[in-house]
mmCIF file of C-alpha atoms and ligand atoms in Angstrom:
data_model
loop_
_atom_site.group_PDB
_atom_site.id
_atom_site.type_symbol
_atom_site.label_atom_id
_atom_site.label_comp_id
_atom_site.label_asym_id
_atom_site.label_seq_id
_atom_site.Cartn_x
_atom_site.Cartn_y
_atom_site.Cartn_z
ATOM 1 C CA UNK A 1 19.511 -34.963 23.067
ATOM 2 C CA UNK A 2 17.253 -32.229 21.915
ATOM 3 C CA UNK A 3 20.192 -29.552 21.673
ATOM 4 C CA UNK A 4 23.770 -29.305 21.610
ATOM 5 C CA UNK A 5 25.298 -25.912 23.607
ATOM 6 C CA UNK A 6 27.014 -27.099 25.940
ATOM 7 C CA UNK A 7 28.726 -29.746 27.808
ATOM 8 C CA UNK A 8 26.198 -30.875 30.164
ATOM 9 C CA UNK A 9 23.842 -31.826 26.585
ATOM 10 C CA UNK A 10 26.410 -34.846 25.761
ATOM 11 C CA UNK A 11 26.260 -36.448 29.213
ATOM 12 C CA UNK A 12 29.059 -38.193 31.110
ATOM 13 C CA UNK A 13 32.334 -37.184 28.514
ATOM 14 C CA UNK A 14 34.167 -40.865 29.685
ATOM 15 C CA UNK A 15 31.316 -42.000 27.554
ATOM 16 C CA UNK A 16 31.016 -39.547 24.840
ATOM 17 C CA UNK A 17 34.794 -39.850 23.895
ATOM 18 C CA UNK A 18 34.523 -44.046 24.307
ATOM 19 C CA UNK A 19 31.681 -43.427 21.272
ATOM 20 C CA UNK A 20 33.666 -41.216 19.644
ATOM 21 C CA UNK A 21 36.376 -43.489 19.361
ATOM 22 C CA UNK A 22 34.160 -46.219 18.016
ATOM 23 C CA UNK A 23 32.714 -43.128 15.313
ATOM 24 C CA UNK A 24 36.074 -42.684 14.406
ATOM 25 C CA UNK A 25 36.815 -46.903 14.294
ATOM 26 C CA UNK A 26 33.846 -47.421 12.123
ATOM 27 C CA UNK A 27 32.644 -44.352 10.379
ATOM 28 C CA UNK A 28 29.459 -46.118 8.430
ATOM 29 C CA UNK A 29 28.366 -48.509 11.250
ATOM 30 C CA UNK A 30 25.506 -47.084 11.772
ATOM 31 C CA UNK A 31 24.588 -46.040 7.736
ATOM 32 C CA UNK A 32 20.850 -46.797 8.640
ATOM 33 C CA UNK A 33 20.190 -44.703 10.923
ATOM 34 C CA UNK A 34 20.036 -41.370 9.152
ATOM 35 C CA UNK A 35 18.157 -43.312 6.229
ATOM 36 C CA UNK A 36 15.237 -41.154 4.551
ATOM 37 C CA UNK A 37 16.718 -38.396 7.320
ATOM 38 C CA UNK A 38 17.845 -34.959 6.615
ATOM 39 C CA UNK A 39 19.435 -32.379 7.957
ATOM 40 C CA UNK A 40 19.834 -28.402 7.384
ATOM 41 C CA UNK A 41 22.871 -26.999 8.215
ATOM 42 C CA UNK A 42 22.220 -22.562 8.621
ATOM 43 C CA UNK A 43 24.963 -20.923 8.133
ATOM 44 C CA UNK A 44 24.029 -17.274 8.913
ATOM 45 C CA UNK A 45 28.315 -16.636 8.575
ATOM 46 C CA UNK A 46 31.439 -18.176 6.740
ATOM 47 C CA UNK A 47 32.435 -21.466 7.410
ATOM 48 C CA UNK A 48 35.223 -24.299 5.953
ATOM 49 C CA UNK A 49 36.066 -26.653 8.810
ATOM 50 C CA UNK A 50 32.077 -26.613 10.334
ATOM 51 C CA UNK A 51 30.312 -26.628 6.603
ATOM 52 C CA UNK A 52 32.318 -29.389 5.479
ATOM 53 C CA UNK A 53 32.762 -31.708 8.549
ATOM 54 C CA UNK A 54 29.231 -31.576 9.056
ATOM 55 C CA UNK A 55 28.300 -32.931 5.896
ATOM 56 C CA UNK A 56 30.501 -35.487 5.797
ATOM 57 C CA UNK A 57 29.174 -36.433 9.107
ATOM 58 C CA UNK A 58 25.716 -36.275 8.319
ATOM 59 C CA UNK A 59 26.783 -38.862 5.339
ATOM 60 C CA UNK A 60 28.812 -40.872 7.322
ATOM 61 C CA UNK A 61 25.088 -41.355 8.905
ATOM 62 C CA UNK A 62 23.803 -42.036 5.923
ATOM 63 C CA UNK A 63 21.675 -38.338 6.467
ATOM 64 C CA UNK A 64 20.747 -36.046 3.580
ATOM 65 C CA UNK A 65 21.836 -32.933 4.396
ATOM 66 C CA UNK A 66 21.009 -29.849 2.861
ATOM 67 C CA UNK A 67 23.432 -26.769 3.249
ATOM 68 C CA UNK A 68 21.956 -23.210 3.406
ATOM 69 C CA UNK A 69 23.904 -19.981 3.547
ATOM 70 C CA UNK A 70 21.617 -17.234 5.041
ATOM 71 C CA UNK A 71 21.954 -14.115 3.645
ATOM 72 C CA UNK A 72 23.546 -15.420 0.683
ATOM 73 C CA UNK A 73 21.674 -17.702 -1.100
ATOM 74 C CA UNK A 74 17.664 -16.997 0.547
ATOM 75 C CA UNK A 75 16.390 -14.219 1.524
ATOM 76 C CA UNK A 76 17.666 -11.809 4.294
ATOM 77 C CA UNK A 77 15.982 -13.234 7.760
ATOM 78 C CA UNK A 78 15.259 -10.372 10.478
ATOM 79 C CA UNK A 79 16.265 -11.619 13.753
ATOM 80 C CA UNK A 80 14.683 -8.892 15.936
ATOM 81 C CA UNK A 81 11.329 -9.574 17.635
ATOM 82 C CA UNK A 82 8.600 -6.420 17.243
ATOM 83 C CA UNK A 83 10.479 -4.402 14.440
ATOM 84 C CA UNK A 84 8.917 -3.031 12.129
ATOM 85 C CA UNK A 85 10.368 -4.941 8.817
ATOM 86 C CA UNK A 86 10.480 -1.285 6.866
ATOM 87 C CA UNK A 87 14.534 -2.438 5.493
ATOM 88 C CA UNK A 88 16.919 -4.906 3.452
ATOM 89 C CA UNK A 89 15.035 -8.001 5.016
ATOM 90 C CA UNK A 90 12.300 -9.468 4.323
ATOM 91 C CA UNK A 91 11.134 -12.499 5.674
ATOM 92 C CA UNK A 92 11.999 -13.086 9.561
ATOM 93 C CA UNK A 93 13.053 -16.092 11.267
ATOM 94 C CA UNK A 94 9.700 -16.562 12.941
ATOM 95 C CA UNK A 95 7.890 -17.867 9.761
ATOM 96 C CA UNK A 96 11.543 -18.823 8.631
ATOM 97 C CA UNK A 97 12.818 -21.428 11.428
ATOM 98 C CA UNK A 98 9.238 -23.570 11.355
ATOM 99 C CA UNK A 99 9.291 -23.606 7.726
ATOM 100 C CA UNK A 100 13.009 -24.873 7.850
ATOM 101 C CA UNK A 101 11.443 -27.545 10.833
ATOM 102 C CA UNK A 102 9.370 -28.812 8.151
ATOM 103 C CA UNK A 103 11.176 -30.180 5.246
ATOM 104 C CA UNK A 104 13.878 -31.995 7.615
ATOM 105 C CA UNK A 105 14.879 -34.209 11.415
ATOM 106 C CA UNK A 106 17.941 -32.488 12.395
ATOM 107 C CA UNK A 107 18.874 -28.450 12.328
ATOM 108 C CA UNK A 108 22.267 -27.386 13.270
ATOM 109 C CA UNK A 109 23.193 -23.371 12.808
ATOM 110 C CA UNK A 110 25.571 -21.551 12.648
ATOM 111 C CA UNK A 111 25.399 -17.625 13.842
ATOM 112 C CA UNK A 112 28.289 -15.750 15.144
ATOM 113 C CA UNK A 113 27.997 -13.092 18.022
ATOM 114 C CA UNK A 114 27.600 -9.440 16.264
ATOM 115 C CA UNK A 115 29.319 -8.016 19.546
ATOM 116 C CA UNK A 116 27.253 -5.426 20.098
ATOM 117 C CA UNK A 117 24.744 -6.595 22.449
ATOM 118 C CA UNK A 118 25.720 -8.530 24.821
ATOM 119 C CA UNK A 119 22.491 -9.543 26.128
ATOM 120 C CA UNK A 120 21.488 -10.771 22.216
ATOM 121 C CA UNK A 121 24.447 -12.951 22.001
ATOM 122 C CA UNK A 122 24.076 -13.676 25.183
ATOM 123 C CA UNK A 123 21.220 -15.269 25.589
ATOM 124 C CA UNK A 124 21.972 -16.986 22.588
ATOM 125 C CA UNK A 125 19.037 -15.232 20.767
ATOM 126 C CA UNK A 126 19.010 -16.750 17.444
ATOM 127 C CA UNK A 127 19.717 -20.418 18.733
ATOM 128 C CA UNK A 128 17.484 -20.158 20.981
ATOM 129 C CA UNK A 129 14.378 -19.063 18.673
ATOM 130 C CA UNK A 130 15.686 -21.989 16.507
ATOM 131 C CA UNK A 131 14.490 -24.798 19.467
ATOM 132 C CA UNK A 132 11.319 -22.614 20.420
ATOM 133 C CA UNK A 133 10.118 -22.746 16.812
ATOM 134 C CA UNK A 134 11.670 -25.124 15.047
ATOM 135 C CA UNK A 135 10.223 -28.390 16.797
ATOM 136 C CA UNK A 136 13.254 -30.744 15.762
ATOM 137 C CA UNK A 137 16.422 -30.966 17.696
ATOM 138 C CA UNK A 138 19.499 -28.073 17.385
ATOM 139 C CA UNK A 139 22.896 -28.159 17.106
ATOM 140 C CA UNK A 140 24.934 -24.741 17.316
ATOM 141 C CA UNK A 141 27.691 -24.763 14.932
ATOM 142 C CA UNK A 142 28.725 -21.746 17.076
ATOM 143 C CA UNK A 143 26.099 -19.693 18.350
ATOM 144 C CA UNK A 144 26.109 -16.604 20.484
ATOM 145 C CA UNK A 145 28.305 -17.565 23.429
ATOM 146 C CA UNK A 146 29.346 -21.097 22.273
ATOM 147 C CA UNK A 147 30.871 -23.526 19.443
ATOM 148 C CA UNK A 148 30.956 -27.291 21.411
ATOM 149 C CA UNK A 149 31.625 -29.370 18.036
ATOM 150 C CA UNK A 150 34.918 -27.469 18.353
ATOM 151 C CA UNK A 151 35.223 -28.139 22.001
ATOM 152 C CA UNK A 152 34.271 -31.866 21.915
ATOM 153 C CA UNK A 153 37.396 -31.992 19.158
ATOM 154 C CA UNK A 154 39.173 -30.701 21.053
ATOM 155 C CA UNK A 155 38.868 -32.366 23.617
ATOM 156 C CA UNK A 156 38.854 -35.989 21.032
ATOM 157 C CA UNK A 157 42.027 -34.622 20.036
ATOM 158 C CA UNK A 158 43.610 -34.617 23.793
ATOM 159 C CA UNK A 159 42.050 -37.806 24.389
ATOM 160 C CA UNK A 160 44.022 -38.753 21.749
ATOM 161 C CA UNK A 161 47.414 -37.247 22.632
ATOM 162 C CA UNK A 162 47.473 -37.823 26.117
ATOM 163 C CA UNK A 163 50.908 -39.413 27.934
ATOM 164 C CA UNK A 164 49.438 -38.316 31.152
ATOM 165 C CA UNK A 165 46.416 -39.241 33.609
ATOM 166 C CA UNK A 166 45.802 -35.099 33.531
ATOM 167 C CA UNK A 167 47.987 -32.942 31.716
ATOM 168 C CA UNK A 168 48.232 -29.756 32.277
ATOM 169 C CA UNK A 169 46.197 -27.687 29.508
ATOM 170 C CA UNK A 170 46.646 -23.547 28.294
ATOM 171 C CA UNK A 171 44.217 -21.259 27.375
ATOM 172 C CA UNK A 172 46.178 -18.950 25.608
ATOM 173 C CA UNK A 173 45.035 -15.413 24.208
ATOM 174 C CA UNK A 174 46.818 -14.228 21.122
ATOM 175 C CA UNK A 175 46.456 -10.710 19.016
ATOM 176 C CA UNK A 176 43.944 -10.484 15.982
ATOM 177 C CA UNK A 177 43.215 -7.432 13.812
ATOM 178 C CA UNK A 178 40.138 -7.768 14.080
ATOM 179 C CA UNK A 179 37.424 -8.359 17.269
ATOM 180 C CA UNK A 180 36.515 -11.908 17.297
ATOM 181 C CA UNK A 181 33.697 -13.287 19.185
ATOM 182 C CA UNK A 182 34.246 -15.448 22.706
ATOM 183 C CA UNK A 183 32.821 -18.694 21.328
ATOM 184 C CA UNK A 184 35.529 -20.806 21.034
ATOM 185 C CA UNK A 185 37.263 -20.317 24.284
ATOM 186 C CA UNK A 186 34.114 -20.259 26.099
ATOM 187 C CA UNK A 187 33.490 -23.744 25.307
ATOM 188 C CA UNK A 188 36.756 -24.695 25.579
ATOM 189 C CA UNK A 189 36.690 -23.718 28.580
ATOM 190 C CA UNK A 190 33.520 -25.173 30.087
ATOM 191 C CA UNK A 191 34.652 -28.805 28.704
ATOM 192 C CA UNK A 192 38.599 -28.414 29.221
ATOM 193 C CA UNK A 193 36.383 -27.647 32.887
ATOM 194 C CA UNK A 194 34.151 -31.016 33.019
ATOM 195 C CA UNK A 195 37.500 -33.179 31.600
ATOM 196 C CA UNK A 196 40.258 -34.429 33.922
ATOM 197 C CA UNK A 197 43.134 -32.046 33.133
ATOM 198 C CA UNK A 198 44.503 -29.087 34.644
ATOM 199 C CA UNK A 199 42.912 -26.147 33.076
ATOM 200 C CA UNK A 200 45.327 -22.476 33.431
ATOM 201 C CA UNK A 201 43.835 -19.959 31.273
ATOM 202 C CA UNK A 202 45.825 -16.887 30.437
ATOM 203 C CA UNK A 203 45.350 -13.206 29.088
ATOM 204 C CA UNK A 204 46.081 -9.873 29.485
ATOM 205 C CA UNK A 205 43.925 -7.824 31.569
ATOM 206 C CA UNK A 206 40.640 -6.952 30.223
ATOM 207 C CA UNK A 207 40.021 -9.483 28.561
ATOM 208 C CA UNK A 208 38.339 -12.230 31.289
ATOM 209 C CA UNK A 209 35.663 -14.247 30.322
ATOM 210 C CA UNK A 210 32.059 -15.041 31.428
ATOM 211 C CA UNK A 211 32.434 -16.880 34.954
ATOM 212 C CA UNK A 212 29.792 -19.173 33.848
ATOM 213 C CA UNK A 213 32.496 -21.113 31.585
ATOM 214 C CA UNK A 214 35.850 -20.548 33.209
ATOM 215 C CA UNK A 215 35.428 -20.943 37.251
ATOM 216 C CA UNK A 216 37.273 -23.379 38.592
ATOM 217 C CA UNK A 217 39.855 -22.732 35.860
ATOM 218 C CA UNK A 218 43.352 -21.131 37.018
ATOM 219 C CA UNK A 219 44.078 -17.890 35.410
ATOM 220 C CA UNK A 220 47.121 -16.337 34.997
ATOM 221 C CA UNK A 221 48.139 -12.899 33.632
ATOM 222 C CA UNK A 222 52.276 -13.924 33.183
ATOM 223 C CA UNK A 223 51.917 -15.880 29.531
ATOM 224 C CA UNK A 224 55.571 -17.126 29.947
ATOM 225 C CA UNK A 225 54.532 -18.023 33.562
ATOM 226 C CA UNK A 226 51.213 -20.011 32.292
ATOM 227 C CA UNK A 227 53.239 -22.330 29.793
ATOM 228 C CA UNK A 228 55.623 -23.859 32.540
ATOM 229 C CA UNK A 229 55.523 -27.797 31.978
ATOM 230 C CA UNK A 230 51.703 -27.004 29.552
ATOM 231 C CA UNK A 231 51.058 -30.304 27.829
ATOM 232 C CA UNK A 232 48.638 -28.548 25.530
ATOM 233 C CA UNK A 233 48.854 -24.823 24.076
ATOM 234 C CA UNK A 234 45.721 -24.018 22.759
ATOM 235 C CA UNK A 235 45.899 -20.532 21.423
ATOM 236 C CA UNK A 236 42.472 -18.599 19.995
ATOM 237 C CA UNK A 237 42.208 -14.666 19.993
ATOM 238 C CA UNK A 238 38.949 -13.265 21.458
ATOM 239 C CA UNK A 239 37.315 -9.773 22.032
ATOM 240 C CA UNK A 240 36.655 -8.281 25.326
ATOM 241 C CA UNK A 241 33.735 -9.291 27.812
ATOM 242 C CA UNK A 242 33.423 -6.946 30.027
ATOM 243 C CA UNK A 243 33.962 -4.146 27.886
ATOM 244 C CA UNK A 244 31.825 -6.216 24.790
ATOM 245 C CA UNK A 245 33.604 -6.480 21.706
ATOM 246 C CA UNK A 246 36.156 -4.596 22.030
ATOM 247 C CA UNK A 247 40.288 -4.797 21.367
ATOM 248 C CA UNK A 248 42.278 -4.362 24.289
ATOM 249 C CA UNK A 249 45.417 -4.921 23.016
ATOM 250 C CA UNK A 250 47.725 -6.019 20.231
ATOM 251 C CA UNK A 251 50.948 -7.362 22.119
ATOM 252 C CA UNK A 252 52.217 -9.252 19.374
ATOM 253 C CA UNK A 253 54.418 -9.680 22.107
ATOM 254 C CA UNK A 254 51.267 -12.624 22.997
ATOM 255 C CA UNK A 255 52.148 -14.191 19.741
ATOM 256 C CA UNK A 256 51.900 -17.873 20.206
ATOM 257 C CA UNK A 257 56.651 -18.535 19.261
ATOM 258 C CA UNK A 258 59.812 -20.894 20.520
ATOM 259 C CA UNK A 259 60.289 -18.920 23.544
ATOM 260 C CA UNK A 260 57.354 -19.706 24.668
ATOM 261 C CA UNK A 261 56.879 -23.556 23.732
ATOM 262 C CA UNK A 262 60.490 -23.683 25.400
ATOM 263 C CA UNK A 263 59.470 -23.670 29.108
ATOM 264 C CA UNK A 264 56.324 -26.294 28.058
ATOM 265 C CA UNK A 265 56.508 -29.890 28.656
ATOM 266 C CA UNK A 266 57.555 -30.138 24.948
ATOM 267 C CA UNK A 267 53.885 -29.250 24.121
ATOM 268 C CA UNK A 268 51.104 -29.967 21.721
ATOM 269 C CA UNK A 269 50.161 -27.660 20.245
ATOM 270 C CA UNK A 270 46.268 -27.047 18.940
ATOM 271 C CA UNK A 271 44.120 -24.225 17.700
ATOM 272 C CA UNK A 272 40.612 -24.310 15.831
ATOM 273 C CA UNK A 273 41.279 -23.223 12.210
ATOM 274 C CA UNK A 274 41.575 -20.471 10.255
ATOM 275 C CA UNK A 275 44.763 -18.615 12.284
ATOM 276 C CA UNK A 276 46.461 -15.613 11.227
ATOM 277 C CA UNK A 277 50.214 -17.367 10.948
ATOM 278 C CA UNK A 278 52.237 -14.852 12.704
ATOM 279 C CA UNK A 279 49.321 -12.764 14.588
ATOM 280 C CA UNK A 280 47.971 -16.218 16.782
ATOM 281 C CA UNK A 281 51.570 -18.005 16.158
ATOM 282 C CA UNK A 282 54.397 -18.340 14.439
ATOM 283 C CA UNK A 283 55.508 -19.911 11.386
ATOM 284 C CA UNK A 284 58.393 -22.146 13.257
ATOM 285 C CA UNK A 285 55.180 -23.305 15.633
ATOM 286 C CA UNK A 286 52.555 -24.635 13.910
ATOM 287 C CA UNK A 287 55.171 -25.913 11.138
ATOM 288 C CA UNK A 288 56.623 -28.217 14.022
ATOM 289 C CA UNK A 289 56.080 -31.765 14.875
ATOM 290 C CA UNK A 290 54.481 -30.309 18.085
ATOM 291 C CA UNK A 291 51.265 -29.068 15.606
ATOM 292 C CA UNK A 292 48.482 -30.674 16.104
ATOM 293 C CA UNK A 293 45.915 -28.779 14.470
ATOM 294 C CA UNK A 294 45.073 -30.714 10.885
ATOM 295 C CA UNK A 295 44.311 -34.212 13.196
ATOM 296 C CA UNK A 296 41.986 -31.689 15.555
ATOM 297 C CA UNK A 297 40.698 -30.079 12.240
ATOM 298 C CA UNK A 298 39.406 -33.997 10.825
ATOM 299 C CA UNK A 299 37.918 -34.666 14.356
ATOM 300 C CA UNK A 300 35.371 -32.351 13.203
ATOM 301 C CA UNK A 301 33.603 -34.629 11.617
ATOM 302 C CA UNK A 302 33.841 -36.983 14.860
ATOM 303 C CA UNK A 303 32.277 -35.005 17.448
ATOM 304 C CA UNK A 304 29.507 -33.900 14.766
ATOM 305 C CA UNK A 305 28.952 -37.799 14.199
ATOM 306 C CA UNK A 306 28.546 -38.174 17.486
ATOM 307 C CA UNK A 307 25.944 -35.570 18.532
ATOM 308 C CA UNK A 308 23.922 -36.228 15.192
ATOM 309 C CA UNK A 309 23.422 -40.333 16.050
ATOM 310 C CA UNK A 310 23.019 -39.372 19.621
ATOM 311 C CA UNK A 311 20.019 -37.181 18.247
ATOM 312 C CA UNK A 312 18.969 -39.987 15.908
ATOM 313 C CA UNK A 313 19.002 -42.948 18.229
ATOM 314 C CA UNK A 314 16.819 -40.043 20.184
ATOM 315 C CA UNK A 315 14.272 -39.375 17.856
HETATM 316 N N1 CP B 401 36.906 -23.842 13.489
HETATM 317 C C1 CP B 401 35.605 -24.053 12.222
HETATM 318 O O1 CP B 401 34.552 -23.691 13.371
HETATM 319 O O2 CP B 401 36.053 -23.780 11.603
HETATM 320 P P1 CP B 401 35.224 -22.956 10.529
HETATM 321 O O3 CP B 401 35.143 -20.980 10.818
HETATM 322 O O4 CP B 401 35.770 -22.883 9.474
HETATM 323 O O5 CP B 401 34.068 -23.997 10.303
#
């Protein structure tokens, strides 16, 4: 595997899920695979889970992991081509990336969508430069359009908790005080569409996601109707894709509460975290026995380890 952005990069999902179960059961079985290998994890943005789970996955594989917080520990990096570098960014990605590539075997990059220029974000402009100029396999740790390590962990979690062959999975928009990227819902929709689940996406009008990720899923603007009979509820805020980066609604009636969960088939509640309590989800729901946000986060180590393992095996 040379890069990890999309569900197609992991190949058949049955095989990926079987490998995830194996990795989870025997996490240290591939310690020799990563011996004398190094992954550099580049963070342009904050993280708790992605940073720690990626480091843990690398350690499980016997790899060295180096973390670089761009703009914090390093020179500020210019990401746009053709600019006169007379501002506060003394180094360009064009030099920084091959230098980073010369120090490691794998690279992970977190570079959130800026939500100002849809073409720049949806062109995966920063991640594509890492792929082109590093000469090393590159993992998206949430980039302009996708968060594949999260979506893979979500799928592993659904596989572990499902009791039906084809569960109903509802992705619901929920309110948030700040404009957030579409990467998590994009990847969740893409991966669920590829999996054997009945995916329904619900959001206020104007929050339609890019059809390249959602095509095939049912869109339902009535949240209560969408929740009927659901087996899994996945809550997430995102800003508008069509009115790019804008907040079109702060309607608190979309906050996931016991009222909506009551019409589900005793659904499990999921969220990628971090989550704003009583904005995205009520305390009653996230603290209930049907909330699986912690095992979901724990599976971030498993998804990252499978991806790194595949990349090490293909070096
Ligand atoms: N879910 C997730 O990616 O969490 P972090 O932003 O803390 O890494």
